[in-house]
CSV table of C-alpha atoms and ligand atoms in Angstrom, one decimal:
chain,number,residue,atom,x,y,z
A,1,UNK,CA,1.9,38.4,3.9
A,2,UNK,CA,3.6,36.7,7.2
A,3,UNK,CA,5.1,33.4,5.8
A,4,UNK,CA,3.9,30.0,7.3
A,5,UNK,CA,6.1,27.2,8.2
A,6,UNK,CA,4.9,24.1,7.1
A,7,UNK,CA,6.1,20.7,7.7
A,8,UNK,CA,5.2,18.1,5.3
A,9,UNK,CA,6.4,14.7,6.3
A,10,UNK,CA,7.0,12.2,3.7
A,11,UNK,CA,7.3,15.3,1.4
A,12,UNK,CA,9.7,13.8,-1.0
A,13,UNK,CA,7.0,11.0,-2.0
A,14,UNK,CA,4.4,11.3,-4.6
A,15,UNK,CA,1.9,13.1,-3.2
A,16,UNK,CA,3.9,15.1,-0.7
A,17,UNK,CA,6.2,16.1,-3.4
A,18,UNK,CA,3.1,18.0,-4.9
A,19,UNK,CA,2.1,19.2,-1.7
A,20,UNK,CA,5.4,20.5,-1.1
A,21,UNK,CA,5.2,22.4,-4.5
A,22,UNK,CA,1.8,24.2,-3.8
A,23,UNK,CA,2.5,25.3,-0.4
A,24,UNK,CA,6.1,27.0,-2.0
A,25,UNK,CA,4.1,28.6,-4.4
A,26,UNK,CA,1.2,29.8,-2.0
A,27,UNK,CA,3.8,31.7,0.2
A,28,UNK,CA,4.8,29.8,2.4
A,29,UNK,CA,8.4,28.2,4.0
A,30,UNK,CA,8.8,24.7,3.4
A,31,UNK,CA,10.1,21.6,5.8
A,32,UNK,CA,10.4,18.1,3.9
A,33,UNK,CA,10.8,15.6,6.4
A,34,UNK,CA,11.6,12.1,4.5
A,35,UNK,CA,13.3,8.9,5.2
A,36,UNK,CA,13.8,8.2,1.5
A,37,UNK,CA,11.8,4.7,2.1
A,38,UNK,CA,9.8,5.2,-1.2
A,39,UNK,CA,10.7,8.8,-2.0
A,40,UNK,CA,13.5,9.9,-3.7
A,41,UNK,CA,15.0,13.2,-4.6
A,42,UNK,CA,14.5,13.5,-7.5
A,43,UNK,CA,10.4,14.1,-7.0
A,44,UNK,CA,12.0,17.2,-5.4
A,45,UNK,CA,15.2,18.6,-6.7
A,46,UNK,CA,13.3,21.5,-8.4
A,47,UNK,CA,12.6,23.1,-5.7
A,48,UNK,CA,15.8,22.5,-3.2
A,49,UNK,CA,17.3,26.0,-5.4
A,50,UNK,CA,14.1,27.9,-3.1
A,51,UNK,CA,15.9,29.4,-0.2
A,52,UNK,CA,12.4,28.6,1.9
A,53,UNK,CA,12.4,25.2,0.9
A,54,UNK,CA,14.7,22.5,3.5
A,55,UNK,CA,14.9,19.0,3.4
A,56,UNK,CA,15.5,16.8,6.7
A,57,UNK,CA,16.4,12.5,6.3
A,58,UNK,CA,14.7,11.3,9.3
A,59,UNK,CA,12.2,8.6,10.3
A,60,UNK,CA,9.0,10.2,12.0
A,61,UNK,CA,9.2,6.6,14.3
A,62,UNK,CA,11.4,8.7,16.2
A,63,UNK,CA,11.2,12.0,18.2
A,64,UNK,CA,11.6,15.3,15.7
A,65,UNK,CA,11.9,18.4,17.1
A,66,UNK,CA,11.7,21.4,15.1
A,67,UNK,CA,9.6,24.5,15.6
A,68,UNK,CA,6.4,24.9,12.4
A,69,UNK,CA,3.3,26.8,12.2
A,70,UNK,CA,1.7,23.8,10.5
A,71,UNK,CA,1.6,19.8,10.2
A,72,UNK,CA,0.8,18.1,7.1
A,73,UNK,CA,1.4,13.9,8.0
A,74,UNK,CA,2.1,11.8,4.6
A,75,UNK,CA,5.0,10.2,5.9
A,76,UNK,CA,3.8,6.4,5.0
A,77,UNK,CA,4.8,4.2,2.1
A,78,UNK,CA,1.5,3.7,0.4
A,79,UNK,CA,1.4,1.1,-2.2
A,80,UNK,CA,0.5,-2.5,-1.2
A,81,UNK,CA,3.7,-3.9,-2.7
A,82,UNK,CA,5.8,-1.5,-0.5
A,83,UNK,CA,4.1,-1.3,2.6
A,84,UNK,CA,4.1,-4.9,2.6
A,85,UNK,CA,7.7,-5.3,1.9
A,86,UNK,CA,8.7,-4.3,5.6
A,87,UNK,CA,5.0,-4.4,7.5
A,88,UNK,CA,6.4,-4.0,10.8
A,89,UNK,CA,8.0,-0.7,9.7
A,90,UNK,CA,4.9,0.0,7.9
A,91,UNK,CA,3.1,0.1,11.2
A,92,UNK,CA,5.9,1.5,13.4
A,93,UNK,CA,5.4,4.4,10.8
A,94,UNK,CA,1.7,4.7,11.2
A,95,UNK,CA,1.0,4.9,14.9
A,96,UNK,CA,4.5,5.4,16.3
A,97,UNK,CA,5.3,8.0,13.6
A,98,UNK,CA,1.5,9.6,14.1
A,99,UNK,CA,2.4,9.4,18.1
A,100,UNK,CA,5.7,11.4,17.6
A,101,UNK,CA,4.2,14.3,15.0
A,102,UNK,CA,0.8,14.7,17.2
A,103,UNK,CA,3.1,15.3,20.3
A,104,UNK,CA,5.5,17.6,18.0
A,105,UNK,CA,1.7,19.3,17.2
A,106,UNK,CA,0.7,19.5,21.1
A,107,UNK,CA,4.2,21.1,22.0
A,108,UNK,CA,3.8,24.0,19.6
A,109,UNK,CA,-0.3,24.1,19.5
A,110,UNK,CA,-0.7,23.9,15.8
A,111,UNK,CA,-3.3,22.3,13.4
A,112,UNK,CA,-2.0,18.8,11.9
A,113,UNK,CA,-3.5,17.3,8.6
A,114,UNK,CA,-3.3,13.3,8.5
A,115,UNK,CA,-3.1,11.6,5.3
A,116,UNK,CA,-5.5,9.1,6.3
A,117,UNK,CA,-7.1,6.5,3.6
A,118,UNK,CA,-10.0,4.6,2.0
A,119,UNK,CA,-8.6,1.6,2.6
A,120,UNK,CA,-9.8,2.0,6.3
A,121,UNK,CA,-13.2,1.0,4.7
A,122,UNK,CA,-11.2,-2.2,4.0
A,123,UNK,CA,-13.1,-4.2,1.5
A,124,UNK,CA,-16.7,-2.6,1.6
A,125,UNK,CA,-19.9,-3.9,2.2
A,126,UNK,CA,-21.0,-0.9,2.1
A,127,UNK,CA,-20.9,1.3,-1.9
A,128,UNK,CA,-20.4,4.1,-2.2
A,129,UNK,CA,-18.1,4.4,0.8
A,130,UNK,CA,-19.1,7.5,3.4
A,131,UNK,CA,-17.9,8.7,6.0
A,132,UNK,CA,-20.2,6.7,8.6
A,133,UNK,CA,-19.2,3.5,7.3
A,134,UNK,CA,-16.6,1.8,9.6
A,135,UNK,CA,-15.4,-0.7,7.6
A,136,UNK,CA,-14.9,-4.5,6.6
A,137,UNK,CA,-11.3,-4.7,7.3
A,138,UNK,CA,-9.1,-8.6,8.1
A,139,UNK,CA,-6.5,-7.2,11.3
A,140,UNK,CA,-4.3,-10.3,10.5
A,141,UNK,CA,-4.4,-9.8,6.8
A,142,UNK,CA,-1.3,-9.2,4.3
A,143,UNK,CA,-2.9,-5.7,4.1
A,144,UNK,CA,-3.4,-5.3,7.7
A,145,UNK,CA,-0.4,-3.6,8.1
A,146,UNK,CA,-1.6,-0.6,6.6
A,147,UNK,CA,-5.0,-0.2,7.0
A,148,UNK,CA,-5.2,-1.6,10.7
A,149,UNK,CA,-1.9,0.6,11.5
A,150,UNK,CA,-3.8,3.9,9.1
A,151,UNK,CA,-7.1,3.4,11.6
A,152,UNK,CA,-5.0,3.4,14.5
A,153,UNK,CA,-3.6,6.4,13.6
A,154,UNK,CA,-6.8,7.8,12.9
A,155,UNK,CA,-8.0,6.8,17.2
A,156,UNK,CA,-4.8,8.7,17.9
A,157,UNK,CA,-5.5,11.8,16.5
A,158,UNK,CA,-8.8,11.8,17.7
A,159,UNK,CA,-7.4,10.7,21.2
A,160,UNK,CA,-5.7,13.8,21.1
A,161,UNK,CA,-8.5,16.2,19.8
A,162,UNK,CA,-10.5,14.8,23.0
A,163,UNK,CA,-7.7,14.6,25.4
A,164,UNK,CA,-5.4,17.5,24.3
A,165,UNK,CA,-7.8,19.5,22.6
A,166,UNK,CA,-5.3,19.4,19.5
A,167,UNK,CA,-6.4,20.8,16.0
A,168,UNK,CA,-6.7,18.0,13.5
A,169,UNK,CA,-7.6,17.5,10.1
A,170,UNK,CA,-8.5,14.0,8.7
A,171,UNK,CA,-8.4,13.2,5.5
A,172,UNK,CA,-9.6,10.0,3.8
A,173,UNK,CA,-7.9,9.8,0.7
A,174,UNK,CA,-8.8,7.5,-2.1
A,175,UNK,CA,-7.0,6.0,-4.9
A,176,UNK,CA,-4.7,9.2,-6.4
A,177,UNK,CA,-2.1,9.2,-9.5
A,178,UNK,CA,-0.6,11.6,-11.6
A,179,UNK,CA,3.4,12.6,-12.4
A,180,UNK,CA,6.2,11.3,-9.9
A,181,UNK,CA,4.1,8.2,-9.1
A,182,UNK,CA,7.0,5.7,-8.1
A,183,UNK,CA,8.1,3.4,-11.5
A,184,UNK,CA,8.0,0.3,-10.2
A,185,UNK,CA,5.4,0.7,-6.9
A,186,UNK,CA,3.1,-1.7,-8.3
A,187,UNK,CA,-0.2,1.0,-8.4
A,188,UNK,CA,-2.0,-0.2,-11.6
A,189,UNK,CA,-2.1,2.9,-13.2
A,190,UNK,CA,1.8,3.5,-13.0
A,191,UNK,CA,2.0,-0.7,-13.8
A,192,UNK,CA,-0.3,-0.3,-17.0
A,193,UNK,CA,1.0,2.9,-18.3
A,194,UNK,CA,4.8,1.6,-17.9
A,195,UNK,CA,3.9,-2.2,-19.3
A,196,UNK,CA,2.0,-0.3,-22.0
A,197,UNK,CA,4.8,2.1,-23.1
A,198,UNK,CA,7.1,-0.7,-23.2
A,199,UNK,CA,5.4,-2.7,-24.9
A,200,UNK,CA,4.8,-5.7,-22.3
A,201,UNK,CA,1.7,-7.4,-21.3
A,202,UNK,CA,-1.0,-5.8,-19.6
A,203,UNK,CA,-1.1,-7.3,-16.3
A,204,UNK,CA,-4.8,-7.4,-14.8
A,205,UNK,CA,-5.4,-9.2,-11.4
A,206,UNK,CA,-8.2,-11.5,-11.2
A,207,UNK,CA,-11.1,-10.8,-14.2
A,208,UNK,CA,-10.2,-7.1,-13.6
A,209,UNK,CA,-14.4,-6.4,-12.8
A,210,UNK,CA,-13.1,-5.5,-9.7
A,211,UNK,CA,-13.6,-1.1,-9.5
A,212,UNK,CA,-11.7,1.9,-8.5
A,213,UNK,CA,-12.6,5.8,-8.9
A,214,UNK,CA,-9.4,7.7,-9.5
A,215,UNK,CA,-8.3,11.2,-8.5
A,216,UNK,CA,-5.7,13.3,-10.4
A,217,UNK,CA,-3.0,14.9,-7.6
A,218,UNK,CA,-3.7,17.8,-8.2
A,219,UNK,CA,-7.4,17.7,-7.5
A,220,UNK,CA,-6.6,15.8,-4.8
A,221,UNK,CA,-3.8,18.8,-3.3
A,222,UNK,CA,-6.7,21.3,-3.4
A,223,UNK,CA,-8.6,19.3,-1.4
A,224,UNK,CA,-5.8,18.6,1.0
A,225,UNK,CA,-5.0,22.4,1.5
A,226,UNK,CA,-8.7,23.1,1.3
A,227,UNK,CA,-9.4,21.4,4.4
A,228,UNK,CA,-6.5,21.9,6.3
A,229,UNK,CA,-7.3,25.9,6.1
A,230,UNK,CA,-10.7,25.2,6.8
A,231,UNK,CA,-12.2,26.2,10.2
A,232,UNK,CA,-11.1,24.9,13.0
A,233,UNK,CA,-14.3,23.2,14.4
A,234,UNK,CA,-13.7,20.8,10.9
A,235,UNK,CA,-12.2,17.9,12.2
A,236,UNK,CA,-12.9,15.3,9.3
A,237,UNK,CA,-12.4,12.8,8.7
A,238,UNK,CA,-13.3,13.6,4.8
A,239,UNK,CA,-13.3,11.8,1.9
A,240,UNK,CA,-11.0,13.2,-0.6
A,241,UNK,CA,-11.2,11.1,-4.0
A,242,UNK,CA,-12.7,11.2,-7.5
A,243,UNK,CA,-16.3,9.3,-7.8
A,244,UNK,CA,-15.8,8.3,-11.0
A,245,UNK,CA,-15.9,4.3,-10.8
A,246,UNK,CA,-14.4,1.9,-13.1
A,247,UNK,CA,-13.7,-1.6,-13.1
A,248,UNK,CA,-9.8,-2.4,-14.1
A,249,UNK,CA,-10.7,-3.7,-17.1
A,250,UNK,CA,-12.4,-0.5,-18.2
A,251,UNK,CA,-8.9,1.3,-17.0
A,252,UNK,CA,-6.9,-1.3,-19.1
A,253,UNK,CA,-8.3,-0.7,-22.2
A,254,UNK,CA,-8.2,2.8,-21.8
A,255,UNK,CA,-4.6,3.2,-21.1
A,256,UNK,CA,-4.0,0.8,-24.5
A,257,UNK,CA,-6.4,3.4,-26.2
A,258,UNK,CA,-4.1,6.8,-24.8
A,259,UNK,CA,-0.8,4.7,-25.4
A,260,UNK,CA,-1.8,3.5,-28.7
A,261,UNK,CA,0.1,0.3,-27.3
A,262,UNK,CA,0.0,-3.2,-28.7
A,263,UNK,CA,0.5,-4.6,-25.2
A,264,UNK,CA,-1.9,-7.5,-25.0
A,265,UNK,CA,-3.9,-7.8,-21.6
A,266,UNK,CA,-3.6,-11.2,-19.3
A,267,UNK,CA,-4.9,-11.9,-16.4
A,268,UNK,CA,-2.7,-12.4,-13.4
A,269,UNK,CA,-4.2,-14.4,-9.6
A,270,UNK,CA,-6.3,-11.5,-7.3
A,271,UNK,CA,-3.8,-10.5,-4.6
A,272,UNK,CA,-5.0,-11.7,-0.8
A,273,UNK,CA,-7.9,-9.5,0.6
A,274,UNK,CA,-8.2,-6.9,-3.2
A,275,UNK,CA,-11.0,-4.8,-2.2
A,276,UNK,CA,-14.0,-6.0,-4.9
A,277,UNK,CA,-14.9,-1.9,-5.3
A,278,UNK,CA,-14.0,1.0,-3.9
A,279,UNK,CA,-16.4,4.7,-4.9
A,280,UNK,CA,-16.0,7.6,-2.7
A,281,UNK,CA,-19.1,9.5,-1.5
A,282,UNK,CA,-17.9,13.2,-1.9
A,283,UNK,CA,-20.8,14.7,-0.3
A,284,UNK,CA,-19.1,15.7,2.9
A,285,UNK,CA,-16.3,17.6,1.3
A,286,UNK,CA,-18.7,19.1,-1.8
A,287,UNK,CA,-20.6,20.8,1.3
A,288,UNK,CA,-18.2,21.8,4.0
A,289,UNK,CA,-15.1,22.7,1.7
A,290,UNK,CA,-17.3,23.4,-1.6
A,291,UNK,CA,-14.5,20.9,-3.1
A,292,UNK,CA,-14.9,18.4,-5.7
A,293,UNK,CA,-12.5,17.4,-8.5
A,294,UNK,CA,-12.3,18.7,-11.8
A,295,UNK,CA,-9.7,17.1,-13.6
A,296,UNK,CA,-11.0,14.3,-16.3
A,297,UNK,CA,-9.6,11.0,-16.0
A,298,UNK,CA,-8.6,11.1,-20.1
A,299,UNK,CA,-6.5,14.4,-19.4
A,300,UNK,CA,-5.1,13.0,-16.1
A,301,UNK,CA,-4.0,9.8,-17.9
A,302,UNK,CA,-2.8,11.8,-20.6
A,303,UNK,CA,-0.4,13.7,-18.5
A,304,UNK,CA,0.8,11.0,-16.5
A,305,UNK,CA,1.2,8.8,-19.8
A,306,UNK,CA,3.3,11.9,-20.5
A,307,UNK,CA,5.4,11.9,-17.2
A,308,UNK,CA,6.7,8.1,-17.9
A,309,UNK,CA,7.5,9.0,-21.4
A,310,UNK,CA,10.1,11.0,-20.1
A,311,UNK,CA,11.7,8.8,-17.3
A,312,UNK,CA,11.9,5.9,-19.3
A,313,UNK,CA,13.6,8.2,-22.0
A,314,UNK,CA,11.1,7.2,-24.9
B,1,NAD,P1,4.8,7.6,-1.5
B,1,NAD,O1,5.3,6.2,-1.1
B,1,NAD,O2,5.1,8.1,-2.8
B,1,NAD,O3,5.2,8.7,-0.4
B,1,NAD,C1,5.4,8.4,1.0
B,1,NAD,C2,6.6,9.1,1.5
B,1,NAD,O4,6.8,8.9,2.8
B,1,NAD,C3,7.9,8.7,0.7
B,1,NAD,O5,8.6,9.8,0.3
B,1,NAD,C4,8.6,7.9,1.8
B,1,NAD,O6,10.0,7.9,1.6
B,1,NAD,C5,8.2,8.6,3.1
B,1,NAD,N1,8.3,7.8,4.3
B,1,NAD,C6,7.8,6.5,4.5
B,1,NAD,N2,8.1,6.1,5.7
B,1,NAD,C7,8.7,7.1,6.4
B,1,NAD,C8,9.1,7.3,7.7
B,1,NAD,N3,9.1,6.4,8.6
B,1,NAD,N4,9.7,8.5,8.0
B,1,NAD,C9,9.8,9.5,7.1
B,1,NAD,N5,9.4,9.4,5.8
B,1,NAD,C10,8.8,8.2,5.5
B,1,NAD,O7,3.2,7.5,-1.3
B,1,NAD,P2,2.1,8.6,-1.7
B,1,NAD,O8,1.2,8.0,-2.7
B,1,NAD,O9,2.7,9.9,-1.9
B,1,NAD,O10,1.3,8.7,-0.3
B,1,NAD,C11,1.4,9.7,0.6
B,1,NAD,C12,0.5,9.5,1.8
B,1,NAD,O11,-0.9,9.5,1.3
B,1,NAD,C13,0.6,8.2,2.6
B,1,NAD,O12,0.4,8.5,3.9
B,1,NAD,C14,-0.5,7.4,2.0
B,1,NAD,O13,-0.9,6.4,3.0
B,1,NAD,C15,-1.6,8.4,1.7
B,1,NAD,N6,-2.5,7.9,0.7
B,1,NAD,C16,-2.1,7.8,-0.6
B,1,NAD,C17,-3.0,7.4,-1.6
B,1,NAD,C18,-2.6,7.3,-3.1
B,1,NAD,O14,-3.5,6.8,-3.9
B,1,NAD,N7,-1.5,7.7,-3.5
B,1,NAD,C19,-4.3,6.9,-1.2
B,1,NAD,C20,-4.6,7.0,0.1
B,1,NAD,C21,-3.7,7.5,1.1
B,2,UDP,N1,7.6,14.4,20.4
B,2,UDP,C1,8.3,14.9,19.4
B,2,UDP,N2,8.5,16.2,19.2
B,2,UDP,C2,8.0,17.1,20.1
B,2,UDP,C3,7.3,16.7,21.2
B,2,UDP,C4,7.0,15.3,21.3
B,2,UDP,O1,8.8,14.1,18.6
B,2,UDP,O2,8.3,18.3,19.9
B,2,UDP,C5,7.3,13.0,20.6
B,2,UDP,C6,7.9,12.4,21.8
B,2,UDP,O3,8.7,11.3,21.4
B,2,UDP,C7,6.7,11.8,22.6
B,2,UDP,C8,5.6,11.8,21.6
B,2,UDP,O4,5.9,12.8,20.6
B,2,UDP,O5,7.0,10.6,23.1
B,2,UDP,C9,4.3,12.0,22.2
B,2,UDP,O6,4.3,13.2,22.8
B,2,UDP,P1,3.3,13.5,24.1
B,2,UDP,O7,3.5,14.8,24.6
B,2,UDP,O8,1.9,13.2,23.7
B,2,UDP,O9,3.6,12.3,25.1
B,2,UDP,P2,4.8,12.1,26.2
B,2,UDP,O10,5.9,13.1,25.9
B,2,UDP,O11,4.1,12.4,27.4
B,2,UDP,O12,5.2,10.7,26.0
B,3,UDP,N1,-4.1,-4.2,-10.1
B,3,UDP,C1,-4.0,-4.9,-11.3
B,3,UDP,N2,-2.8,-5.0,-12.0
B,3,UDP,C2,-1.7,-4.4,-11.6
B,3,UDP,C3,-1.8,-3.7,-10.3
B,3,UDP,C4,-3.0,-3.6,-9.7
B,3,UDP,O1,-5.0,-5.5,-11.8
B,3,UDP,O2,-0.7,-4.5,-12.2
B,3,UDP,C5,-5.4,-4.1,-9.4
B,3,UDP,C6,-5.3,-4.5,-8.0
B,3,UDP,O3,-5.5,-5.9,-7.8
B,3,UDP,C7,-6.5,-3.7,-7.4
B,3,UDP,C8,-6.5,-2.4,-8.3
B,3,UDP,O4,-5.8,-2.8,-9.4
B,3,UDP,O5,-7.7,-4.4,-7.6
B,3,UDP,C9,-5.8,-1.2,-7.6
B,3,UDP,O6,-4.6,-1.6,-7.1
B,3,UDP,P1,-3.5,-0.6,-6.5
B,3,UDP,O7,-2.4,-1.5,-6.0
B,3,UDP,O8,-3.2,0.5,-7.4
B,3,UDP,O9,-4.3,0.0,-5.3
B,3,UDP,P2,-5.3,-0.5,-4.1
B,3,UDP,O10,-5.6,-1.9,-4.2
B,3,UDP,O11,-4.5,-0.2,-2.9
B,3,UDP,O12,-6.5,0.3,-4.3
């Protein structure tokens, strides 16, 4: 089988790093383009020994020129305490970043996959979330720098489809985790399962009734490949997440339950703008890409729980 060459940007992070691993396994040649903002190399040392696996430090806010068959665009810090730690960079990264890797795809002709997200829904009025929706977002928000700099990068890859006639794929991706979810990002379920193994408090914000629906990574990578090898006349954007919907609360007490942890729970203030639920309607990508996850959030906790045993050496 002729080899692809994919680049993955923002490969070394948690979901690229997954990404990365599948797309080496399928057959194909790997290039890992990451600044190292919130990825590390360690998500990926296991596979620099692959002679078709190559890592590049750059920032995609600046012109890359290399020569792929294939775009996959993750590059993007994605957890509210990170992206707002530098939110200008945050949206340099999201439209100047999508600018430089849609012109890199009009030079060579070839499809492009952006890793697009729910929180362009914003906080919803609107449950579950589909496709149509367009969203209940604040543009001068804490969280604006991120979701208003994600739908901008959305108009420019459509901008291109219209203009340029570029392939695209869109994918709207909801709340993931699994293994090689940064330590200390701040996600809830790396924050519970760490505070829970260690024995601290439980930290919920708000009275935790607020909801999310969780996808284990590597339902979510099927999906991911799934739609970027689907036909070309698929443009998205598709909602890629698990519809199973529980308030924080419910997640709380179940990672005390897989931890057998004595952590006690206490409730911390709701950060600025906390979307009040969030449930994906998976309809779209059930039909078009006969996708939908698999992977139980008990077994997907359990191997995660499993993951932060072992970094934090317990
Ligand atoms: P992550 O922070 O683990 O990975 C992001 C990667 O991008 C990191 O390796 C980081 O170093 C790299 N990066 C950041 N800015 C860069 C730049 N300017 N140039 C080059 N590399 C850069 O986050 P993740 O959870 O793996 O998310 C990956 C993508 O998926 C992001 O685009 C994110 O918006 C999207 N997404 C993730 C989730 C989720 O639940 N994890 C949900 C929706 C969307
Ligand atoms: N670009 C890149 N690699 C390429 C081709 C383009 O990084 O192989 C960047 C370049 O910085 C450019 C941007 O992508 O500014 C947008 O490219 P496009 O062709 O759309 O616009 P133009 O070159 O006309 O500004
Ligand atoms: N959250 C929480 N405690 C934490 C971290 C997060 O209660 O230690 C809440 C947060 O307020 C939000 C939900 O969990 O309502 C999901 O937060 P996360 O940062 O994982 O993702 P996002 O808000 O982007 O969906």
């Amino acid at each position: 089988m002729l080899k692809k060459r994919v680049l993955v940007t923002g490969g070394a992070g948690f979901i690229g790093s997954h990404l990365c691993e599948r797309l080496l396994k399928e057959g194909n040649e790997v290039i890992c383009v990451d600044n190292f903002y919130t990825g590390t190399k360690e998500n990926i040392k296991h596979l620099l020994s692959n002679p078709y696996f190559e890592i590049l430090r750059h920032d995609i806010t600046f012109p890359l020129y290399v020569e792929v068959d294939e775009i996959y665009n993750l590059a993007c810090p994605a957890s509210p305490v990170h992206y707002q730690f530098d939110p200008v960079q945050t949206v340099k990264t999201c439209v100047h970043g999508a600018i430089n890797m849609l012109g890199l795809a009009k030079r060579l002709k070839v499809k492009i996959l952006q890793a697009s997200t729910s929180e362009v829904y914003g906080d919803p009025e609107v449950h579950p979330q589909s496709e149509s929706y367009w969203g209940n977002v604040n543009p001068i928000g804490l969280r604006a720098c991120y979701d208003e700099g994600k739908r901008c990068a959305e108009t420019l890859f459509f901008a291109y489809h219209r203009q340029h006639n570029l392939k695209i794929k869109v994918a709207r991706i909801f709340n993931t985790y699994g293994p090689r979810m940064h330590l200390n990002d701040g996600r809830v379920v790396s924050n519970f399962i760490v505070q829970a193994l260690k024995g601290e408090d439980i930290t919920v914000y708000g009275d935790g009734s607020q909801t999310r629906s969780f996808c284990y990574i590597e339902d979510l990578i099927d999906g991911i490949i799934k739609l970027m090898n689907s036909d070309d006349s698929i443009t998205g954007p598709l909602n890629l997440g698990n519809p199973d919907e529980w308030t924080i609360l419910e997640l709380a007490e179940k990672v005390l339950k897989l931890t057998k942890s004595k952590s006690k729970i206490v409730f911390k203030p709701l950060p600025e703008d906390d979307p009040k639920q969030r449930r994906p309607d998976i309809e779209k990508a059930k039909k078009i890409l006969n996708w939908q996850p698999k992977i139980d959030i008990d077994y997907g906790l359990k191997e995660t729980i499993a993951y932060f045993k072992k970094i934090l050496n317990l």
